[in-house]
CSV table of C-alpha atoms and ligand atoms in Angstrom, one decimal:
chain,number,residue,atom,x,y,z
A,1,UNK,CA,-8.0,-16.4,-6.6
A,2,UNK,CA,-5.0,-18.8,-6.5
A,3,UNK,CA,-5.4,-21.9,-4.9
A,4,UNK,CA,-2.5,-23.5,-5.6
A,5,UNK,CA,0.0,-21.5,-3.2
A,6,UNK,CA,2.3,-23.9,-0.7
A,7,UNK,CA,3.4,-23.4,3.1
A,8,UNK,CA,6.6,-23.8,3.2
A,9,UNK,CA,8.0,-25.9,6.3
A,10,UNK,CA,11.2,-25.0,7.5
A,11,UNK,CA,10.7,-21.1,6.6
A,12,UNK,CA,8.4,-19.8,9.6
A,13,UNK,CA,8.6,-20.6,13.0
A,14,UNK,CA,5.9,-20.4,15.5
A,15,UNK,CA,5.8,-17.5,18.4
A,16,UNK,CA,6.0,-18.5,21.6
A,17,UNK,CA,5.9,-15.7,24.3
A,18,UNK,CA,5.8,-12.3,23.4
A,19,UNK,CA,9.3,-10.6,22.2
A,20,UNK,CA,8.9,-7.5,25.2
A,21,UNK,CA,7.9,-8.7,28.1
A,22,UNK,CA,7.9,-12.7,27.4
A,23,UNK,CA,3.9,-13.3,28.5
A,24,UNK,CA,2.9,-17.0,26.8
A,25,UNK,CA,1.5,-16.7,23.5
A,26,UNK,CA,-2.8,-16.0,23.7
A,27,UNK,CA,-5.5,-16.9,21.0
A,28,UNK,CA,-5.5,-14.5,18.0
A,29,UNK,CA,-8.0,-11.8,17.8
A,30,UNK,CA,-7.5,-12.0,14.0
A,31,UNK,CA,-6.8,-14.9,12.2
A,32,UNK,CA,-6.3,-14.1,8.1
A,33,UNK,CA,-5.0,-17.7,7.7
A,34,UNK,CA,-2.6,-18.4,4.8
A,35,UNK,CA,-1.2,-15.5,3.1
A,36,UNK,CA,1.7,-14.8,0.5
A,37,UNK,CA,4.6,-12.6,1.2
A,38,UNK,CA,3.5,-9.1,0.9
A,39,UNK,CA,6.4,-8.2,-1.5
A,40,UNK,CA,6.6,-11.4,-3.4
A,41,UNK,CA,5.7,-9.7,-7.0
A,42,UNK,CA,5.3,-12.8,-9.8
A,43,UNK,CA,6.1,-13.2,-12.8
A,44,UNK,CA,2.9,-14.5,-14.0
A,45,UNK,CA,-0.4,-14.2,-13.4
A,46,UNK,CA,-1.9,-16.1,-10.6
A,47,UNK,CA,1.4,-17.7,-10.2
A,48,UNK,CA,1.7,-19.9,-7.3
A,49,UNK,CA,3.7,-18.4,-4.6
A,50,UNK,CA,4.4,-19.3,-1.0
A,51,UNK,CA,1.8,-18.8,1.8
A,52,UNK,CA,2.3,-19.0,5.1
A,53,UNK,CA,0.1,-18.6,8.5
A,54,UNK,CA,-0.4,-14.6,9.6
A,55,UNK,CA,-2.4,-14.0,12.6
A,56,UNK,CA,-2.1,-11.1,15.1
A,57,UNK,CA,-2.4,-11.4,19.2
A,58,UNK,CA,-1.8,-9.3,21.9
A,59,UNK,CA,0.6,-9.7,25.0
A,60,UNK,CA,-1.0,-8.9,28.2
A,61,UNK,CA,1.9,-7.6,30.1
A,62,UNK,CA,3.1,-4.8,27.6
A,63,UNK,CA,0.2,-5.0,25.1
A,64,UNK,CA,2.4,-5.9,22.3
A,65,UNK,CA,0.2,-6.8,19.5
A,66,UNK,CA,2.8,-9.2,17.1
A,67,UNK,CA,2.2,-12.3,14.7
A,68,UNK,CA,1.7,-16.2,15.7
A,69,UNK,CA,4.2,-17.1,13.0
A,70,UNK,CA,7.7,-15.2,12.3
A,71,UNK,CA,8.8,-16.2,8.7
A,72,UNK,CA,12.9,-16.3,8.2
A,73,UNK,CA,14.1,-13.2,8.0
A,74,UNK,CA,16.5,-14.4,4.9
A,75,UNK,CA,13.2,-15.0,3.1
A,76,UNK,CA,11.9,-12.0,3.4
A,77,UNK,CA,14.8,-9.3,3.3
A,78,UNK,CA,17.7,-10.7,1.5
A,79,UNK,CA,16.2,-9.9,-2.2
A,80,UNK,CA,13.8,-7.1,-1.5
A,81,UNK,CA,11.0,-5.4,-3.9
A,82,UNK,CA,10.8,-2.1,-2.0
A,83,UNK,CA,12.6,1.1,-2.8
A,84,UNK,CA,12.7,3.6,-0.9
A,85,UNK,CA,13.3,6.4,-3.2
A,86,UNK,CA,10.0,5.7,-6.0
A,87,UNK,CA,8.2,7.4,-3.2
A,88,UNK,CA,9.3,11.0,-3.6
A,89,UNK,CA,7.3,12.0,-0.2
A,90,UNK,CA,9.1,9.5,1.7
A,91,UNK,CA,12.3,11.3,0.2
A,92,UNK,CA,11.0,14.4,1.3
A,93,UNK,CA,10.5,13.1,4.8
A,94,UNK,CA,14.1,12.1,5.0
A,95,UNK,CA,15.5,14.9,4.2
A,96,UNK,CA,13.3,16.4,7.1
A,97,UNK,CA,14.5,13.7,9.7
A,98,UNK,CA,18.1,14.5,8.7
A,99,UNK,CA,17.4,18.1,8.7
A,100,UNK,CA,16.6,17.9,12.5
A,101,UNK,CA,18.8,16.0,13.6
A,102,UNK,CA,22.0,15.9,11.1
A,103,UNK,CA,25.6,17.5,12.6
A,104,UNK,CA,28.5,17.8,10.7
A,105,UNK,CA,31.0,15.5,11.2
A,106,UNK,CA,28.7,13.3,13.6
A,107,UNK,CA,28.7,9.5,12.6
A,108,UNK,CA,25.4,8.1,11.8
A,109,UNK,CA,24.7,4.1,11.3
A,110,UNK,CA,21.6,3.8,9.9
A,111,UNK,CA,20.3,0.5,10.5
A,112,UNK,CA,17.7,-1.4,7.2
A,113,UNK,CA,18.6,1.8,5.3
A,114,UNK,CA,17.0,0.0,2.3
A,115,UNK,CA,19.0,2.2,-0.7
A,116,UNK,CA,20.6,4.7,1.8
A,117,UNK,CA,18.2,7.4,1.4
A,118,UNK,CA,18.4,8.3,5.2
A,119,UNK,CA,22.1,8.4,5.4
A,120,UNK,CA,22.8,10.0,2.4
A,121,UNK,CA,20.4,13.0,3.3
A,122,UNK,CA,22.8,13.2,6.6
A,123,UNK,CA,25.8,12.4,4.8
A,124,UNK,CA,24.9,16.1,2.4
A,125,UNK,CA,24.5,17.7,5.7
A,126,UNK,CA,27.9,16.6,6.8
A,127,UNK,CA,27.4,13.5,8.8
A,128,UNK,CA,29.9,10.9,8.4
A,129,UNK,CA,26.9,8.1,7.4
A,130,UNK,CA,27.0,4.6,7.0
A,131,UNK,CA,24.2,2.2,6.3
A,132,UNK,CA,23.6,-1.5,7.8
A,133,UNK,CA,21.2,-3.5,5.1
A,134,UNK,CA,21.0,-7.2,4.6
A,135,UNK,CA,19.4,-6.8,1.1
A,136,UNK,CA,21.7,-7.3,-1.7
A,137,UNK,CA,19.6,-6.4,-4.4
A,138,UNK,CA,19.3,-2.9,-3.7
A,139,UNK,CA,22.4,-0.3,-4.3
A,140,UNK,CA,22.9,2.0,-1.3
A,141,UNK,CA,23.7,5.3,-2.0
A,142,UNK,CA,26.4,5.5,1.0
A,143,UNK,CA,29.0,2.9,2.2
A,144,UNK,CA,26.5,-0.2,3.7
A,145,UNK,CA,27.6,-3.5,5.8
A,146,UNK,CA,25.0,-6.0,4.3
A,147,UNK,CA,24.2,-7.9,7.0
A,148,UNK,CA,21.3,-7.8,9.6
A,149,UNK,CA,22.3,-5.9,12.4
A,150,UNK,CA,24.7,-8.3,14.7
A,151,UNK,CA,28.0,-8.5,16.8
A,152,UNK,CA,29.4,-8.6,13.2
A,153,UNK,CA,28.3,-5.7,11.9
A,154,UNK,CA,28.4,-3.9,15.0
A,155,UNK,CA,32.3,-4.1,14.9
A,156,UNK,CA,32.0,-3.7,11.3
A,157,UNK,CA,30.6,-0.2,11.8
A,158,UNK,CA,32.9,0.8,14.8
A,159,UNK,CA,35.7,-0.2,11.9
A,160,UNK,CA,34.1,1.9,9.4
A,161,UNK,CA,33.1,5.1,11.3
A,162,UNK,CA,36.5,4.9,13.4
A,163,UNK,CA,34.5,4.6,16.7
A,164,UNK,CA,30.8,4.0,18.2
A,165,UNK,CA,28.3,6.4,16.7
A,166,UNK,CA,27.0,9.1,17.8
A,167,UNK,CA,23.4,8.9,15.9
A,168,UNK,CA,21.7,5.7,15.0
A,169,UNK,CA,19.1,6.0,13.0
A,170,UNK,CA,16.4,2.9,12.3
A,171,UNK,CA,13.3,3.6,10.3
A,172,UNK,CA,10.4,1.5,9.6
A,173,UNK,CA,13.0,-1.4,11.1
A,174,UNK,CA,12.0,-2.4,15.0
A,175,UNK,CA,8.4,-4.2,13.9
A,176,UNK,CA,10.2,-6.3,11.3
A,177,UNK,CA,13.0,-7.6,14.0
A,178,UNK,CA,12.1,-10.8,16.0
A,179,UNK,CA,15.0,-10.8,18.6
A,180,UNK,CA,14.1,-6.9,19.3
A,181,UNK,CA,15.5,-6.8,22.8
A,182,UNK,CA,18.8,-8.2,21.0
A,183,UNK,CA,18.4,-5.9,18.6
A,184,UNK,CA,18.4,-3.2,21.1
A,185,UNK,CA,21.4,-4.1,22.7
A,186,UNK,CA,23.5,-3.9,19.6
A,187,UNK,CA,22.2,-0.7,19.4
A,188,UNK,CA,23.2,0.4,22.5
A,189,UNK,CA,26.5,-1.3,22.2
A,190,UNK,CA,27.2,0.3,18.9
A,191,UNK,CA,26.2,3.6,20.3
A,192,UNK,CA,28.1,6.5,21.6
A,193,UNK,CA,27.7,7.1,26.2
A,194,UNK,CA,26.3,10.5,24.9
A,195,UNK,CA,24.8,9.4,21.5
A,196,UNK,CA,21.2,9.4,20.3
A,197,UNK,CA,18.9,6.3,18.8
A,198,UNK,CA,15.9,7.5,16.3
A,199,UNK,CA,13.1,4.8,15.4
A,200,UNK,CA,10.3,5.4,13.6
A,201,UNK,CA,7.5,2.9,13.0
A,202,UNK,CA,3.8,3.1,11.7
A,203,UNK,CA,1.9,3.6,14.9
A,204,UNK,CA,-0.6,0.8,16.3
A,205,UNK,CA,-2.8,3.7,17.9
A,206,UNK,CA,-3.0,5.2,14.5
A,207,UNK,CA,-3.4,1.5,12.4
A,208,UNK,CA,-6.8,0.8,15.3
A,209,UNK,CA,-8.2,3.7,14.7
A,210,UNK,CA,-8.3,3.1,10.8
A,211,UNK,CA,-8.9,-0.3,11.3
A,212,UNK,CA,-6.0,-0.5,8.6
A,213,UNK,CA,-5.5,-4.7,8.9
A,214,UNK,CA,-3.6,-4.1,5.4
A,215,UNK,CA,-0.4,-3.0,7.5
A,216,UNK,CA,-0.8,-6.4,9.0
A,217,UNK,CA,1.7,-8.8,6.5
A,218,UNK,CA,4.8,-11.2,7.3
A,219,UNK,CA,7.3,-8.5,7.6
A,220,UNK,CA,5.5,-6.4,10.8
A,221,UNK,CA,5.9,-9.2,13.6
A,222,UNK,CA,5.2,-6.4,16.0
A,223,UNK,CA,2.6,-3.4,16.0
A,224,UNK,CA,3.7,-0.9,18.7
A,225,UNK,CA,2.9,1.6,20.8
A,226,UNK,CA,5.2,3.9,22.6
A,227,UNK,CA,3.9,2.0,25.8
A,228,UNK,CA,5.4,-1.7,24.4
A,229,UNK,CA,8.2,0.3,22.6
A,230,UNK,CA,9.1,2.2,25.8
A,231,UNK,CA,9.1,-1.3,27.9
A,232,UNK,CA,11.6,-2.7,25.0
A,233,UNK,CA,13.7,0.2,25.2
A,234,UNK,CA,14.2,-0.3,29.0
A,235,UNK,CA,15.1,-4.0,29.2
A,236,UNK,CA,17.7,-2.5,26.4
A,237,UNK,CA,19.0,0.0,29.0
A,238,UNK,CA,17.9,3.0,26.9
A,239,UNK,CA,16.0,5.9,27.9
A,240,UNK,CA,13.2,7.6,25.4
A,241,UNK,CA,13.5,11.6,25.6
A,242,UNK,CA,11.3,12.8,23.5
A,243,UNK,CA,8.1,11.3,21.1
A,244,UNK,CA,7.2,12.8,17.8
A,245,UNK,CA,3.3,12.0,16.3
A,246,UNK,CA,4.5,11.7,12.1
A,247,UNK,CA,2.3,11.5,9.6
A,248,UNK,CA,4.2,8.5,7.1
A,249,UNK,CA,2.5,5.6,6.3
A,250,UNK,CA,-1.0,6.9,7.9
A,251,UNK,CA,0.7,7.8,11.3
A,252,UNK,CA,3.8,6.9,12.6
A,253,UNK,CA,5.6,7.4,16.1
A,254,UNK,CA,9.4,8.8,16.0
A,255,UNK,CA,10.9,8.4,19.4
A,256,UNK,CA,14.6,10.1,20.3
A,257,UNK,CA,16.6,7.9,23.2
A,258,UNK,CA,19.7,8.0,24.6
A,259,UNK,CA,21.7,5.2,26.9
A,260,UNK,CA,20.2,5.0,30.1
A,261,UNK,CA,22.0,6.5,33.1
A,262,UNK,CA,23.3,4.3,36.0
A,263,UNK,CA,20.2,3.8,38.4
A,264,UNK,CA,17.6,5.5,36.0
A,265,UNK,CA,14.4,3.2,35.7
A,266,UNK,CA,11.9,5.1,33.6
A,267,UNK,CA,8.3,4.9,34.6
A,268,UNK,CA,6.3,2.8,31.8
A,269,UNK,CA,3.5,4.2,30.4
A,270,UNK,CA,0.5,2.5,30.8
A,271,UNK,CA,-1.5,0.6,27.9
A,272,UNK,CA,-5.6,0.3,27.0
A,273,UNK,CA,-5.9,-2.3,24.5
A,274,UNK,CA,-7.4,-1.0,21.2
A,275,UNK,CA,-8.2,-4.6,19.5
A,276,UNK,CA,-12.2,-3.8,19.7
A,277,UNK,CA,-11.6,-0.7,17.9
A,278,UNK,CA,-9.7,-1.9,14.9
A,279,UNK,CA,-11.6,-5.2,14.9
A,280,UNK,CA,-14.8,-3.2,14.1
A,281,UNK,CA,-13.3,-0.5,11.9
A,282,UNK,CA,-11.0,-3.3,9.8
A,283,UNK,CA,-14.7,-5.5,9.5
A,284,UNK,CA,-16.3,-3.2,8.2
A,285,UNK,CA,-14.0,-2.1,5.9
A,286,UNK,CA,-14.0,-5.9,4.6
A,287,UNK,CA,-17.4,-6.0,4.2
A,288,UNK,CA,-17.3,-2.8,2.1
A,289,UNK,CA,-14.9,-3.2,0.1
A,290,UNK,CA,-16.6,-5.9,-2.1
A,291,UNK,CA,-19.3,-3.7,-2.1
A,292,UNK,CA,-17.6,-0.5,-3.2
A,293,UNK,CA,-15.7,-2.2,-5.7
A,294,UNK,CA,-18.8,-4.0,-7.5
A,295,UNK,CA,-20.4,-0.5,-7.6
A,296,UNK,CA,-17.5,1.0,-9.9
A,297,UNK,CA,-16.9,-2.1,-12.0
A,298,UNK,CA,-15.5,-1.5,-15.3
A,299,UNK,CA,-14.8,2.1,-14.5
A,300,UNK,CA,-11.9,1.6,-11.7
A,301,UNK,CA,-8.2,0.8,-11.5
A,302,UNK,CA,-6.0,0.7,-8.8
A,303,UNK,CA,-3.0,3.2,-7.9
A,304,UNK,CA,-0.5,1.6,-6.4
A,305,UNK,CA,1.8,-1.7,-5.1
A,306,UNK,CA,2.6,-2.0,-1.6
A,307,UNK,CA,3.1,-4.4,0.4
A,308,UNK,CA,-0.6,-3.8,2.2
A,309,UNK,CA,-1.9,-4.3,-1.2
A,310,UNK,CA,-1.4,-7.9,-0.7
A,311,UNK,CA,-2.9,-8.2,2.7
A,312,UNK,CA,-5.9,-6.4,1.5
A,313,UNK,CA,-6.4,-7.8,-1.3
A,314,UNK,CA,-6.2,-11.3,-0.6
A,315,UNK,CA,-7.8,-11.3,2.5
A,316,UNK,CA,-10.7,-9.9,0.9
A,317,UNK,CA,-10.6,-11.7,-2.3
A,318,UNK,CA,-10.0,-9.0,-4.9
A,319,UNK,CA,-8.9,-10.2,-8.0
A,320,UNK,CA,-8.9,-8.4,-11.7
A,321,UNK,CA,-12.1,-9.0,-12.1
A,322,UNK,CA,-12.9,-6.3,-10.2
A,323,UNK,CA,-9.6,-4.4,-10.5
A,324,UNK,CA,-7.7,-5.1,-13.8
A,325,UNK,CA,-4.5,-3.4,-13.0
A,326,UNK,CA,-2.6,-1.0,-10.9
A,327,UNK,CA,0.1,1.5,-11.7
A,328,UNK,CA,3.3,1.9,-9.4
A,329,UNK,CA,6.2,4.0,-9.7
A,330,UNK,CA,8.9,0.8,-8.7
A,331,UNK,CA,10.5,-0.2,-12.0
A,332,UNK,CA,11.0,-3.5,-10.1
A,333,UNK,CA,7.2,-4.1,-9.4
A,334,UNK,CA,6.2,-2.9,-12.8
A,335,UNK,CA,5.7,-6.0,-15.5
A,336,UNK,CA,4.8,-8.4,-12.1
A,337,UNK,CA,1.7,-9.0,-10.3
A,338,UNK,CA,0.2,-8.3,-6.9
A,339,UNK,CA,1.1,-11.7,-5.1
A,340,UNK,CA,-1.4,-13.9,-4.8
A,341,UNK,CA,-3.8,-12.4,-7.2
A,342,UNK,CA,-3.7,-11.9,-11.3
A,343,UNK,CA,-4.4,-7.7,-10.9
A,344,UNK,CA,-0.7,-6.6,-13.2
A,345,UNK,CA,1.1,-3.8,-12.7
A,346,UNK,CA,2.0,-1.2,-14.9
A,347,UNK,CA,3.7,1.7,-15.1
A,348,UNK,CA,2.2,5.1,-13.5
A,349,UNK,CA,2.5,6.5,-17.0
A,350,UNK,CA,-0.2,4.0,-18.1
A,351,UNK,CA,-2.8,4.7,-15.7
A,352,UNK,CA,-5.3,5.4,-18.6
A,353,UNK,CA,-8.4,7.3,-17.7
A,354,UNK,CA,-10.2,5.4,-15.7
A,355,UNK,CA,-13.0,7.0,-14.2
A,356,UNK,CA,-12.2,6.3,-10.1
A,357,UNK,CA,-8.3,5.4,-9.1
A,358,UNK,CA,-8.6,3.2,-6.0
A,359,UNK,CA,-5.3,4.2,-4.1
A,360,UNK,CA,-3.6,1.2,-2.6
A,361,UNK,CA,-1.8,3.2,-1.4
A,362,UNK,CA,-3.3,5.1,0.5
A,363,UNK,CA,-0.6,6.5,3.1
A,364,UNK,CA,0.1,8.9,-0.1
A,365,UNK,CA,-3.8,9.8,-1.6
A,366,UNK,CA,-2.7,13.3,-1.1
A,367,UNK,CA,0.1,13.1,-3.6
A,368,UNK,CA,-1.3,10.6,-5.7
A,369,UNK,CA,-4.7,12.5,-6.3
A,370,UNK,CA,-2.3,15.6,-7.9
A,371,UNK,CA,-1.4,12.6,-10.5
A,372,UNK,CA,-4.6,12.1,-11.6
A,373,UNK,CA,-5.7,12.7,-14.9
A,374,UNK,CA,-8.7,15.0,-15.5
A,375,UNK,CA,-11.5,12.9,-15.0
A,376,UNK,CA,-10.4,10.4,-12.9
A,377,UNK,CA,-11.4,10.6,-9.0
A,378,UNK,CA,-9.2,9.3,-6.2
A,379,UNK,CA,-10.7,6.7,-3.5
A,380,UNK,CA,-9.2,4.8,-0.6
A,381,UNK,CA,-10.1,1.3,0.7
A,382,UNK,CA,-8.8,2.9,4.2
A,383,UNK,CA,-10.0,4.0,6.5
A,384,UNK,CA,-13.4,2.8,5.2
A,385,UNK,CA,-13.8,2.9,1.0
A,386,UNK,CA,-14.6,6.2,0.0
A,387,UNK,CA,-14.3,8.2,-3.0
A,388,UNK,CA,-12.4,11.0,-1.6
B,401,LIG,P1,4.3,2.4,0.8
B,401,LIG,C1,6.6,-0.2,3.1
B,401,LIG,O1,5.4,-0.8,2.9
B,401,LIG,C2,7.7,-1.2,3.1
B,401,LIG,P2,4.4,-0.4,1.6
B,401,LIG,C3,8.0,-1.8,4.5
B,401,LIG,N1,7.5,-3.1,4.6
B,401,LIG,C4,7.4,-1.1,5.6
B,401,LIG,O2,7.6,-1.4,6.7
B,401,LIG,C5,6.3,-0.1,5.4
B,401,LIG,O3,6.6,0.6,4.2
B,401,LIG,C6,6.1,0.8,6.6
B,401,LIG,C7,4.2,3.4,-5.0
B,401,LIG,N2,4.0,4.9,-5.3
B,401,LIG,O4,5.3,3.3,1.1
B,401,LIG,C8,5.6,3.1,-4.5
B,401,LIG,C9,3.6,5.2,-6.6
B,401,LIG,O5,3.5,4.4,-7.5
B,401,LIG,O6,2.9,2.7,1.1
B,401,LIG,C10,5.4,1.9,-3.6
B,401,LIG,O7,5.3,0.7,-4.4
B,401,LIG,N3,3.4,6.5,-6.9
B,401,LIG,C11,9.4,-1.7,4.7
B,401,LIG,O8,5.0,-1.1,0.4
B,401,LIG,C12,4.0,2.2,-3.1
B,401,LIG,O9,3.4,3.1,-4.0
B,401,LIG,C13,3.6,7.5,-5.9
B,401,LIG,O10,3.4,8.7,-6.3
B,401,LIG,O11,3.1,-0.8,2.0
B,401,LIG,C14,4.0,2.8,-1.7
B,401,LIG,O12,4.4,1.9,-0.8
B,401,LIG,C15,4.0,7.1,-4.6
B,401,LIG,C16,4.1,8.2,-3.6
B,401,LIG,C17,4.2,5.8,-4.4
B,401,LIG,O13,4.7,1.1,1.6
């Protein structure tokens, strides 16, 4: 493993109260100490990058589970490694979220479109669609303010589109914002009185119950439920009206609000916490994984470079020893490294034959098990390692 990673003071700030419902900060429940930036791909191998604190607690009022540190979000967004469209399913599920909701001639922001996948499947359904995105690295496929969403590109937008939207959409977005509740209200100011606000985000319920610690990196500060999101969404003064169980990125909640009416105080839902269950899922998944991986030695790659790669891979101190390389399908990622460890990645069309493929990602085993070569057999490290 590298040892030679710094913390960089100055770039990550400490929590102090929790983002919802402002309950003083608690002891973590998991502490995975200094870890690199989940989509800081190197160079070289074993290069040093930068590490920083990342430890989970949970708020006792709302039952927000969030980080103890919150990195700069310049740091982490501003030049970013992710693209949306290498992962053809997630493509596919665009299309269906524009599909359901897309009407022509309505205006649509889309907020961290990323390269303006979202927008531009409303945009061919006949949405006037725009895209708000501070990374500049990444072309958008439809007009984009790069900026993070703010008074400045909330009047940007209005600008733009000619008037407040009527559908803002923000995917895979709320558990990367630190200031969510003033994230919220831009939202609603930027909205239409009779417009509609869609958020997706990978579900907490659904990370416990796989005990899936991988999704826990820098850029998630907050792991919701719809019983925390719901509490968010009221201090924002908007309403949820209806809540959608999706199955991206191993479950995901998609909620459908709308500005709150005068008077209206929705009830909130009440939360359980679910910390015991992941705790004893995620431990044993870090006790197997070793394990697993030893028994397939010399006969196993890796499919795959997300960001959760780099959570579970340095928290359980994998290195190409026991996988030599993955594949992905990012021409960014491809000819780098996963950070913090020496296991290259190559391009899917040198996957070789390896006998077992284990799926880093494994959000997308179904599709990537299609891709294997004859021969090779799929596993996941989660939920629990398993040749599938
Ligand atoms: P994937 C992303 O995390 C980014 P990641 C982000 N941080 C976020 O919030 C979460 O989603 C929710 C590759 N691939 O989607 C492409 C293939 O090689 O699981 C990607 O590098 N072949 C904003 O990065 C990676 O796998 C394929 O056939 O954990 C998938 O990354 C397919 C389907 C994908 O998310």
């Amino acid at each position: 493993m590298v040892l030679t990673d710094t913390v960089v003071a100055g770039q990550c700030l400490v929590a102090q109260a929790c983002r919802i419902c402002g309950d003083p900060t608690r002891e973590p429940f998991l502490d995975l100490g200094l870890m690199p930036l989940a989509n800081d791909y190197q160079t070289e191998p074993g290069a040093g990058c930068q590490r920083f604190p990342l430890a989970v607690w949970e708020g006792g009022k709302c039952g927000l589970v969030q980080l103890t540190h919150v990195v700069s979000p310049e740091v982490l967004f501003e030049d970013y490694a992710y693209v949306t469209s290498c992962s053809l399913p997630m493509v596919d599920h665009f299309a269906g979220l524009a599909g359901q909701f897309a009407v022509v001639g309505a205006k649509v922001v889309d907020i961290g479109s990323n390269d303006g996948t979202l927008p531009a499947a409303f945009a061919a359904l006949g949405s006037i669609a725009i895209a708000i995105e501070p990374a500049r690295n990444i072309e958008c496929k439809v007009p984009k303010i790069t900026r993070f969403l703010d008074e400045v590109a909330v009047s940007e937008a209005i600008d733009l589109l000619r008037g407040k939207a009527d559908i803002i959409t923000a995917t895979n977005v709320c558990a990367h914002v630190d200031d969510l509740l003033g994230f919220l209200g831009h939202v609603r100011t930027l909205l239409a009185d009779d417009g509609h606000f869609i958020a997706e985000w990978p579900d907490w319920g659904k990370i416990a119950a796989a005990g899936a610690f991988d999704q826990i990196y820098h850029e998630h500060l907050s792991y919701l439920t719809f019983a925390s999101f719901a509490h968010a969404l009221r201090e924002a003064g908007l309403q949820a009206v209806q809540l959608q169980h999706i199955p991206v990125h191993g479950g995901s909640l998609r909620i459908l609000a709308r500005p709150a009416r005068p008077n209206e105080i929705a009830p909130l839902p009440t939360y359980k916490s679910l910390v015991p269950g992941f705790m004893q899922a995620a431990e044993a998944t870090m006790t197997e994984l070793p394990v697993f991986l030893e028994s397939w030695k010399g006969r196993i790659a890796a499919y795959g470079a997300p960001a959760k790669a780099t959570t579970l891979l340095n928290a359980v101190k994998i290195d190409e020893g026991l996988l030599p390389y993955t594949v992905d399908s990012t021409p960014f990622k491809v000819g780098r490294y996963i950070p913090g460890t020496s296991i290259p990645i190559r391009p899917e069309s040198e996957l070789g034959n390896p006998e077992c493929a284990l799926i880093l990602a494994w959000n997308f085993a179904e599709e990537i098990v299609r891709k294997l070569p004859e021969g090779t057999r799929g596993a996941v490290p989660i939920p629990f390692p398993r040749v599938l």
